[in-house]
Short mmCIF file of C-alpha atoms and ligand atoms in Angstrom, two decimals:
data_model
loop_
_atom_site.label_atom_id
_atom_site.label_comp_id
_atom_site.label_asym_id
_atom_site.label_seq_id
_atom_site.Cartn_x
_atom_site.Cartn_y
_atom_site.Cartn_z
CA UNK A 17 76.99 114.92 91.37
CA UNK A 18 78.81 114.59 94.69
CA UNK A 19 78.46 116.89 97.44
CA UNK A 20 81.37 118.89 98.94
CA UNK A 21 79.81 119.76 102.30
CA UNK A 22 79.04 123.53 101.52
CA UNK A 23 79.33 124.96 104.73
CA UNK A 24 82.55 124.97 105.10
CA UNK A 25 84.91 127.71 104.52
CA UNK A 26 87.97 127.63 102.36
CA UNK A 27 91.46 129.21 102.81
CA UNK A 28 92.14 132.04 100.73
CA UNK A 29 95.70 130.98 100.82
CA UNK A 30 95.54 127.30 100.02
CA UNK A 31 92.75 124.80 99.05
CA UNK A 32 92.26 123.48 102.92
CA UNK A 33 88.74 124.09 104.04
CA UNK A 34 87.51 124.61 108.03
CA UNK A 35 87.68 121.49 109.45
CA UNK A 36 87.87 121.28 113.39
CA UNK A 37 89.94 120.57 115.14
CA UNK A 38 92.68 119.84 112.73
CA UNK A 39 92.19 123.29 110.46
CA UNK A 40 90.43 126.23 111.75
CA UNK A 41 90.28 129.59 110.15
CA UNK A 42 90.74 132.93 111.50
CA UNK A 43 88.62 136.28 110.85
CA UNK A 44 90.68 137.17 108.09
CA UNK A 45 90.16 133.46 106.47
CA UNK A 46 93.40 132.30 106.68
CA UNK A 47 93.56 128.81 107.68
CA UNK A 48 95.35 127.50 110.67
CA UNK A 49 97.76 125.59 108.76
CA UNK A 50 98.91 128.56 106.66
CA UNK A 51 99.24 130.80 109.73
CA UNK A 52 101.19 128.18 111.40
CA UNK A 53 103.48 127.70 108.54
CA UNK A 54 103.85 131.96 108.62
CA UNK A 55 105.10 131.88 111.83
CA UNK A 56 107.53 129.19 112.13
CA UNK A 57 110.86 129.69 110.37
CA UNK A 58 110.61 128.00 107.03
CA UNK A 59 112.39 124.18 107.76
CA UNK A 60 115.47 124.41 105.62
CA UNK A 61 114.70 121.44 103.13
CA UNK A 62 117.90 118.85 103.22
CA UNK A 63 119.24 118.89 99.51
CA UNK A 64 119.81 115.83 98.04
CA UNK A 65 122.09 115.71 95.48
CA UNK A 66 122.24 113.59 92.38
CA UNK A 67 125.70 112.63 92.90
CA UNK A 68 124.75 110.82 96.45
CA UNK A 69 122.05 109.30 94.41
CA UNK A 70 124.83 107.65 91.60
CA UNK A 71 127.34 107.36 94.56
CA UNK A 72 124.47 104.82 95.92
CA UNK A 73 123.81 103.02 93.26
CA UNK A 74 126.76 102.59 92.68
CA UNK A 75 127.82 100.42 95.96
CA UNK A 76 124.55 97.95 94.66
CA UNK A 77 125.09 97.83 91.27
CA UNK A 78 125.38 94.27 89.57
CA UNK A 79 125.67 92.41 92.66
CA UNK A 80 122.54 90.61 92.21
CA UNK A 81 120.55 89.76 89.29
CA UNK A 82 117.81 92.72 89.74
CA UNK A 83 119.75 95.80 91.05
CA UNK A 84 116.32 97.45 91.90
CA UNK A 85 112.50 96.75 92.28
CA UNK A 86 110.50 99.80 91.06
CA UNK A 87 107.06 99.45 91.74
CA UNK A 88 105.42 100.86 89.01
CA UNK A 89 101.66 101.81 88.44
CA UNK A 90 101.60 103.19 85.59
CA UNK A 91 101.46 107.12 86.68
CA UNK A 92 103.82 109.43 85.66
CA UNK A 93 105.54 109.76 88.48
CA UNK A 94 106.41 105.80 88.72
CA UNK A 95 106.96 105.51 84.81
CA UNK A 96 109.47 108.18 84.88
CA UNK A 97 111.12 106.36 87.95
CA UNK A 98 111.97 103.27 86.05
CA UNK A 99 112.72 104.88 82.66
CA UNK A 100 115.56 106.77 84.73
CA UNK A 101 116.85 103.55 86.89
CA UNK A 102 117.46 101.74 83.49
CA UNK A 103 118.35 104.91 80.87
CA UNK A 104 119.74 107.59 83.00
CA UNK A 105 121.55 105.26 85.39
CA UNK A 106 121.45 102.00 83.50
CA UNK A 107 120.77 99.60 86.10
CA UNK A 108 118.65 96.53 85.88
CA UNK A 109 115.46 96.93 87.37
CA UNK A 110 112.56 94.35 87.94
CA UNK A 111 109.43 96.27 87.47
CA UNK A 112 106.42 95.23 89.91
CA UNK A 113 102.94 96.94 89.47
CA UNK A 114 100.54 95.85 92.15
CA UNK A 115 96.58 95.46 91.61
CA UNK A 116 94.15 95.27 94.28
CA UNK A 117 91.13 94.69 91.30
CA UNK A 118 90.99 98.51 90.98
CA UNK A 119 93.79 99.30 88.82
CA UNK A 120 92.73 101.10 85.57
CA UNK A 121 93.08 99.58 81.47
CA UNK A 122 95.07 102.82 80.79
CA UNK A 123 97.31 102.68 83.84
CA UNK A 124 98.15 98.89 83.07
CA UNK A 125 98.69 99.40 79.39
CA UNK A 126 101.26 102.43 80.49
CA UNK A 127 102.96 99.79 82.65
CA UNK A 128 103.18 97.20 79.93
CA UNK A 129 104.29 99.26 77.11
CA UNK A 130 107.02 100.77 79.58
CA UNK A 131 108.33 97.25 79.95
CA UNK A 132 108.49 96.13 76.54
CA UNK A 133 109.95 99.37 75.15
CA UNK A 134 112.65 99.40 78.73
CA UNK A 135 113.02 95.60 78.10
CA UNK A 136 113.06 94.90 81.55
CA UNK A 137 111.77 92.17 83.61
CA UNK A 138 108.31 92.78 85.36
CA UNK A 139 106.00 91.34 87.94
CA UNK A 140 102.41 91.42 88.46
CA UNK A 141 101.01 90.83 91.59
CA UNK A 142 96.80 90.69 91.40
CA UNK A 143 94.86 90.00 94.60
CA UNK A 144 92.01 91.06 95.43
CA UNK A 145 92.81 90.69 99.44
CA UNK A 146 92.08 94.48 100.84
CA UNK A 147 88.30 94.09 99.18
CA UNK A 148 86.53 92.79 102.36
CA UNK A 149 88.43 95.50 104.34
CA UNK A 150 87.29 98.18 101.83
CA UNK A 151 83.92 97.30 101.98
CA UNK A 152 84.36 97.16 106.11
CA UNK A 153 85.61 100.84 105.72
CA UNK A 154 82.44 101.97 103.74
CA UNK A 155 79.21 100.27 105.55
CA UNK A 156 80.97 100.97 109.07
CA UNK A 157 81.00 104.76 108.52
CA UNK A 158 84.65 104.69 109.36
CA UNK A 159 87.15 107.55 108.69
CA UNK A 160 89.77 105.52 107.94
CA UNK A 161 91.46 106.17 104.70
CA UNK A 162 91.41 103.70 102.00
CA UNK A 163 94.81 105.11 100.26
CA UNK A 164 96.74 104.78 103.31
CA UNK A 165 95.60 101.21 104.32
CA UNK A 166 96.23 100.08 100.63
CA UNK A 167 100.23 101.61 100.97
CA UNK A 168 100.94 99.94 103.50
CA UNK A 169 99.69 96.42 101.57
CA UNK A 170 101.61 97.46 98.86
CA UNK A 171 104.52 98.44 100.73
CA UNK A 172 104.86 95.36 102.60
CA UNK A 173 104.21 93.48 99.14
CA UNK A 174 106.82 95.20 97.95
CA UNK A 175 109.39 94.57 100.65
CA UNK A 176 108.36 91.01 100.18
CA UNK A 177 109.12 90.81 96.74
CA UNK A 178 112.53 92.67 97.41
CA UNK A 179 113.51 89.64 100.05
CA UNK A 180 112.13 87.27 97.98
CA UNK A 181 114.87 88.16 94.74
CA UNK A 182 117.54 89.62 97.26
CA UNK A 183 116.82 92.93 95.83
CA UNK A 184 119.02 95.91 97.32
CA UNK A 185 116.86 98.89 96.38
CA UNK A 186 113.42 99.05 96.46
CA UNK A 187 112.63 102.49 93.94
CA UNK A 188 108.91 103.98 94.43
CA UNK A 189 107.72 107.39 92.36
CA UNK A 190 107.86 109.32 95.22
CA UNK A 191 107.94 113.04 94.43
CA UNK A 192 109.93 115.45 96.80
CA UNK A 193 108.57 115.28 100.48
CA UNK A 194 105.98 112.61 99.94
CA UNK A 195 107.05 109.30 101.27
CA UNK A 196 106.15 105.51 102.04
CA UNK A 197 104.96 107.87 105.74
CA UNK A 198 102.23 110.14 103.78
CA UNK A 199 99.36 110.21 105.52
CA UNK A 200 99.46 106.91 107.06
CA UNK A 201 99.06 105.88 110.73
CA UNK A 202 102.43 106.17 112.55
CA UNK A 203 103.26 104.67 115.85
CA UNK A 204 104.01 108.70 116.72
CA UNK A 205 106.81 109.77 115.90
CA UNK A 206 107.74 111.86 112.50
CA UNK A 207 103.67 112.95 112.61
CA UNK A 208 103.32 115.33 115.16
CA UNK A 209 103.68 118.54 113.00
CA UNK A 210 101.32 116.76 110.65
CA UNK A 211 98.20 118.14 111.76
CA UNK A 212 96.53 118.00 108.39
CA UNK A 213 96.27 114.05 109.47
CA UNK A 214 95.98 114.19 112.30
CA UNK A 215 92.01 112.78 112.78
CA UNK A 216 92.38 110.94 109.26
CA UNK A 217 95.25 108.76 111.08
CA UNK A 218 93.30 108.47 114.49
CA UNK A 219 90.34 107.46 112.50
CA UNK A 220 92.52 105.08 110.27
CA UNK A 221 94.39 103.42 113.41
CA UNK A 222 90.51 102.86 115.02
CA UNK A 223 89.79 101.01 112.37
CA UNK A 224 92.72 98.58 112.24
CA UNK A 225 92.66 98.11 115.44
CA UNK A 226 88.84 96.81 115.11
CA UNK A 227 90.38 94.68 112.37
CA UNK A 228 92.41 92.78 114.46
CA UNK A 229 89.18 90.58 115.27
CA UNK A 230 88.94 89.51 111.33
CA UNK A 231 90.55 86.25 111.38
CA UNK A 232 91.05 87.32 107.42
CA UNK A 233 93.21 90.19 108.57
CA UNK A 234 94.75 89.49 111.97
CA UNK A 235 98.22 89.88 110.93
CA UNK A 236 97.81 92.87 108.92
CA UNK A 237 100.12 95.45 110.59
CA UNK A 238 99.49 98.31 112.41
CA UNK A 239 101.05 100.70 110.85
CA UNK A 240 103.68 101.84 108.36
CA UNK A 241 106.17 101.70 110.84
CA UNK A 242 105.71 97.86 111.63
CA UNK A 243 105.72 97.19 107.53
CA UNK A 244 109.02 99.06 107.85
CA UNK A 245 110.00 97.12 110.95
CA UNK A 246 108.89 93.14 109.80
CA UNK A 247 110.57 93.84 106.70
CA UNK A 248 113.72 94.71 108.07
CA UNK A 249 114.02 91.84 109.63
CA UNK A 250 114.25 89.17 106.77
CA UNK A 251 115.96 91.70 104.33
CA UNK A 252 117.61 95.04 104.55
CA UNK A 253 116.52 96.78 101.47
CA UNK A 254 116.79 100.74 100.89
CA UNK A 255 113.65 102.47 99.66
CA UNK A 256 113.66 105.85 98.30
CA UNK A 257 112.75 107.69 95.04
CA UNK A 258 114.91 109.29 92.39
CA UNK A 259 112.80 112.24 92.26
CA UNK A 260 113.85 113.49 95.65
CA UNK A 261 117.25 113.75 94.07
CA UNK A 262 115.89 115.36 90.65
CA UNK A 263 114.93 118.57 90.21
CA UNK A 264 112.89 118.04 86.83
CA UNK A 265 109.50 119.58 86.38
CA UNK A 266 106.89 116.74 85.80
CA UNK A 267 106.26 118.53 83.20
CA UNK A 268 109.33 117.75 81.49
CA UNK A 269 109.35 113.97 82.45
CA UNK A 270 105.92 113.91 81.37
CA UNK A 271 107.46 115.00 77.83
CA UNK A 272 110.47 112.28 78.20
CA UNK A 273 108.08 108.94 78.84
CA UNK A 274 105.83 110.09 76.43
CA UNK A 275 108.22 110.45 73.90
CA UNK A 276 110.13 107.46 74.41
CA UNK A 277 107.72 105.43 75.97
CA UNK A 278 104.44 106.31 74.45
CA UNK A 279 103.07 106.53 78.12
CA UNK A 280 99.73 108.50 78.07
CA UNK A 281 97.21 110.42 80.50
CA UNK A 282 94.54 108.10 81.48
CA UNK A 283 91.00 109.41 80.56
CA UNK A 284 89.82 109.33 84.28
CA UNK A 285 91.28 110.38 87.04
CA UNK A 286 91.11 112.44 90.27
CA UNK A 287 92.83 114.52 90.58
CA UNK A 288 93.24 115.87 87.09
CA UNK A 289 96.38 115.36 85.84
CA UNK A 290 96.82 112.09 87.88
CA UNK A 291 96.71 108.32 87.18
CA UNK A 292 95.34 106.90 90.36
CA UNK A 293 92.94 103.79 90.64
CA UNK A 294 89.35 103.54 90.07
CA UNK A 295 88.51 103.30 94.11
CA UNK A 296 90.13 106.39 94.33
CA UNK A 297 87.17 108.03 93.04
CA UNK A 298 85.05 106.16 96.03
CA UNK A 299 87.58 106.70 99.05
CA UNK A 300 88.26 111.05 98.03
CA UNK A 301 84.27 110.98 98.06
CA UNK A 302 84.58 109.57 101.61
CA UNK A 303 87.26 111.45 102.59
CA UNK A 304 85.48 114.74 101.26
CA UNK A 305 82.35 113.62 103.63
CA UNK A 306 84.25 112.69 106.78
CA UNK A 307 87.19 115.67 106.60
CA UNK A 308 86.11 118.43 103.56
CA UNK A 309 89.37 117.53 102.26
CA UNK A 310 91.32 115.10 100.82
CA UNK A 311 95.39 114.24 100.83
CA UNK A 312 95.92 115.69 97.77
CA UNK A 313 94.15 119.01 99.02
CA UNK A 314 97.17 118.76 101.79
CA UNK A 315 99.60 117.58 99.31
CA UNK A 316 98.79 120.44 97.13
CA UNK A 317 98.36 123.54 99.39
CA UNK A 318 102.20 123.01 100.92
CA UNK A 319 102.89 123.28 96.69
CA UNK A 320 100.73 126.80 97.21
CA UNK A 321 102.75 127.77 100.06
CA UNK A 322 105.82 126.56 98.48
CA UNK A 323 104.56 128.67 95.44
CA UNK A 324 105.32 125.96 93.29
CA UNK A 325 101.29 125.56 92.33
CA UNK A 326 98.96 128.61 92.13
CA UNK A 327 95.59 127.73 93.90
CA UNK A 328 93.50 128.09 91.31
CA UNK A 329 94.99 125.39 89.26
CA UNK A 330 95.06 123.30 93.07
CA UNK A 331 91.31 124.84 93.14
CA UNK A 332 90.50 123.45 89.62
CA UNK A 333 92.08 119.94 89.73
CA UNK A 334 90.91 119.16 93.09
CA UNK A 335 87.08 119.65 92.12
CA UNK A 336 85.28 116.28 92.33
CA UNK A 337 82.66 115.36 89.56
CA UNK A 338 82.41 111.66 89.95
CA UNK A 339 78.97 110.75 89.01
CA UNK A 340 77.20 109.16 91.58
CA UNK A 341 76.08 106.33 89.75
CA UNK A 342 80.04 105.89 89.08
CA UNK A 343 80.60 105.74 92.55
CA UNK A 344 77.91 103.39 93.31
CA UNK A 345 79.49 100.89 90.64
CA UNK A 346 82.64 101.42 92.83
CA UNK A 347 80.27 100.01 95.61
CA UNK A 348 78.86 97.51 93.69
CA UNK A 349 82.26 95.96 92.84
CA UNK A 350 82.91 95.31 96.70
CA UNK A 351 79.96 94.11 97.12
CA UNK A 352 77.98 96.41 98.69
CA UNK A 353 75.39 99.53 98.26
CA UNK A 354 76.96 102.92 98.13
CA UNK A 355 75.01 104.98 101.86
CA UNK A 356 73.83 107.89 101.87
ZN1 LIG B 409 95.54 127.71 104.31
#
């Protein structure tokens, strides 16, 4: 089994634990996030409305052969994305589903049975580029976070793919307030309040900075902000997410795609409930080490303090059980021995 450092303290509002400086607790053991969030006026959240959404569309529909690129990994999320962009608003996607060697059998066959049943075109893009960088991340003892390096790969594949086919829309699986921005390393602005991050992307930035050196990864940018920025410049393509204009339970999509598209839970996954890749397992174990926490422990207390997720259901699909023999096959796949 995998150890969650034990010392620390966790906050008997949400799931974060102590983790200076970012989160400290106070006598009562209320973290410093939660107390934070008590005291400053609650951030009215902008509604977006489905009929902006459709407006949108709209103005890009049929103008090119592909009307959209989802990217699509075979979670619900992403599934649900593209069964809406070519049932609910019957536009003509081109499905992408990107593999850095670590995508799952169940999460691929969800992708390809989406297609075929959709009847949409799809690409596959397979490289197995980010591996020496992962590795770098594990035997330096680096902070960095793997999930946030590998977005902004896929993002800028993405926005590649989008210039390459003149695509107008670029549609991820976004769910309300996460974005291409989650997490990653930011060139400052829009992650100030974020202090959940705030070491993880310090820690990240270090580390790509240091990368700079690697002839294999000198141009590999900065930051999510320079994806944004390079990509921009050969092609102006919109990115956003229909869920942010939704207001379906996943619950209830999860019923839809399963139904119609025979999409199913994959047997492992962390957290519960999720389809993410098979490294995941290896970078929340190093992200549990460095931090306590993960991104999803941050993702899912706001949903506590939003009560829109009770914390012991956060509580009970956050625990990590990966083996460690599992994660030192992880290891072993990029070519190196799992530390201590
Ligand atoms: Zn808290």
């Amino acid at each position: 089994m995998s150890e969650v450092p034990q010392a620390r303290r966790t906050c008997r509002r949400c799931v974060l634990p102590e983790s200076p400086p970012d989160i400290t607790m106070d006598s009562e053991g209320l973290c410093s996030v939660c107390l934070e969030a008590q005291s400053s006026k609650p951030q009215p959240e902008e509604e977006l409305l489905e009929s902006d959404f459709t407006r949108l569309l709209g103005k890009h529909r049929g103008k090119q052969k592909h009307d959209c690129l989802v990217m699509c990994s075979g979670g619900k999320d992403s599934t649900a994305s593209l069964y809406y962009m070519r049932k609910r608003y019957h536009l003509n996607p081109l499905a992408f589903t990107f593999d850095h060697g670590f995508e799952t059998e169940g999460a691929l066959r969800n992708v390809h049975k989406a297609v075929e049943k959709l009847d949409v075109d799809f690409l596959f893009y397979r490289s197995t580029f980010m591996r020496d960088m992962f590795a770098k991340i594990v035997t330096s003892g680096s902070g960095a976070i793997l999930c946030h390096l590998c977005s902004m790969w896929y993002m800028q594949v993405a926005l590649d793919i989008a210039a390459r086919y003149d695509i107008p829309l670029v549609i991820a699986g976004w769910t309300k307030g996460q974005s291409a921005h989650q997490g990653t390393p930011s060139n400052g602005a829009g992650q100030a309040g974020n202090r959940e991050y705030a070491s993880m992307s310090e820690a990240t930035r270090r580390f790509l900075a240091t990368l700079k050196q690697d002839p294999k990864y000198r141009d590999f940018p900065q930051s999510m902000e320079e994806v944004l920025k390079r990509a921009r410049r050969r092609h102006k393509a919109i990115v956003l997410s229909p869920h942010w204009f939704l207001d379906t339970h996943p619950d209830e999509y999860v019923e839809l795609i399963r139904r119609e598209l025979d999409w199913e839970y994959p047997d492992l996954s962390y957290p519960a409930k999720s389809t993410n890749c098979s490294l995941n397992f290896l970078a929340m174990h190093l992200s549990l080490k460095h931090y306590g926490y993960t991104h999803y422990h941050v993702e899912q207390s706001k949903l506590i303090r939003a009560n829109q997720q009770t914390r012991e259901e956060a509580l009970k699909d956050l625990e990590f059980n990966c083996p460690r023999e599992f994660l030192a096959s992880l290891a072993g796949r990029l070519g190196i021995e799992l530390p201590e």
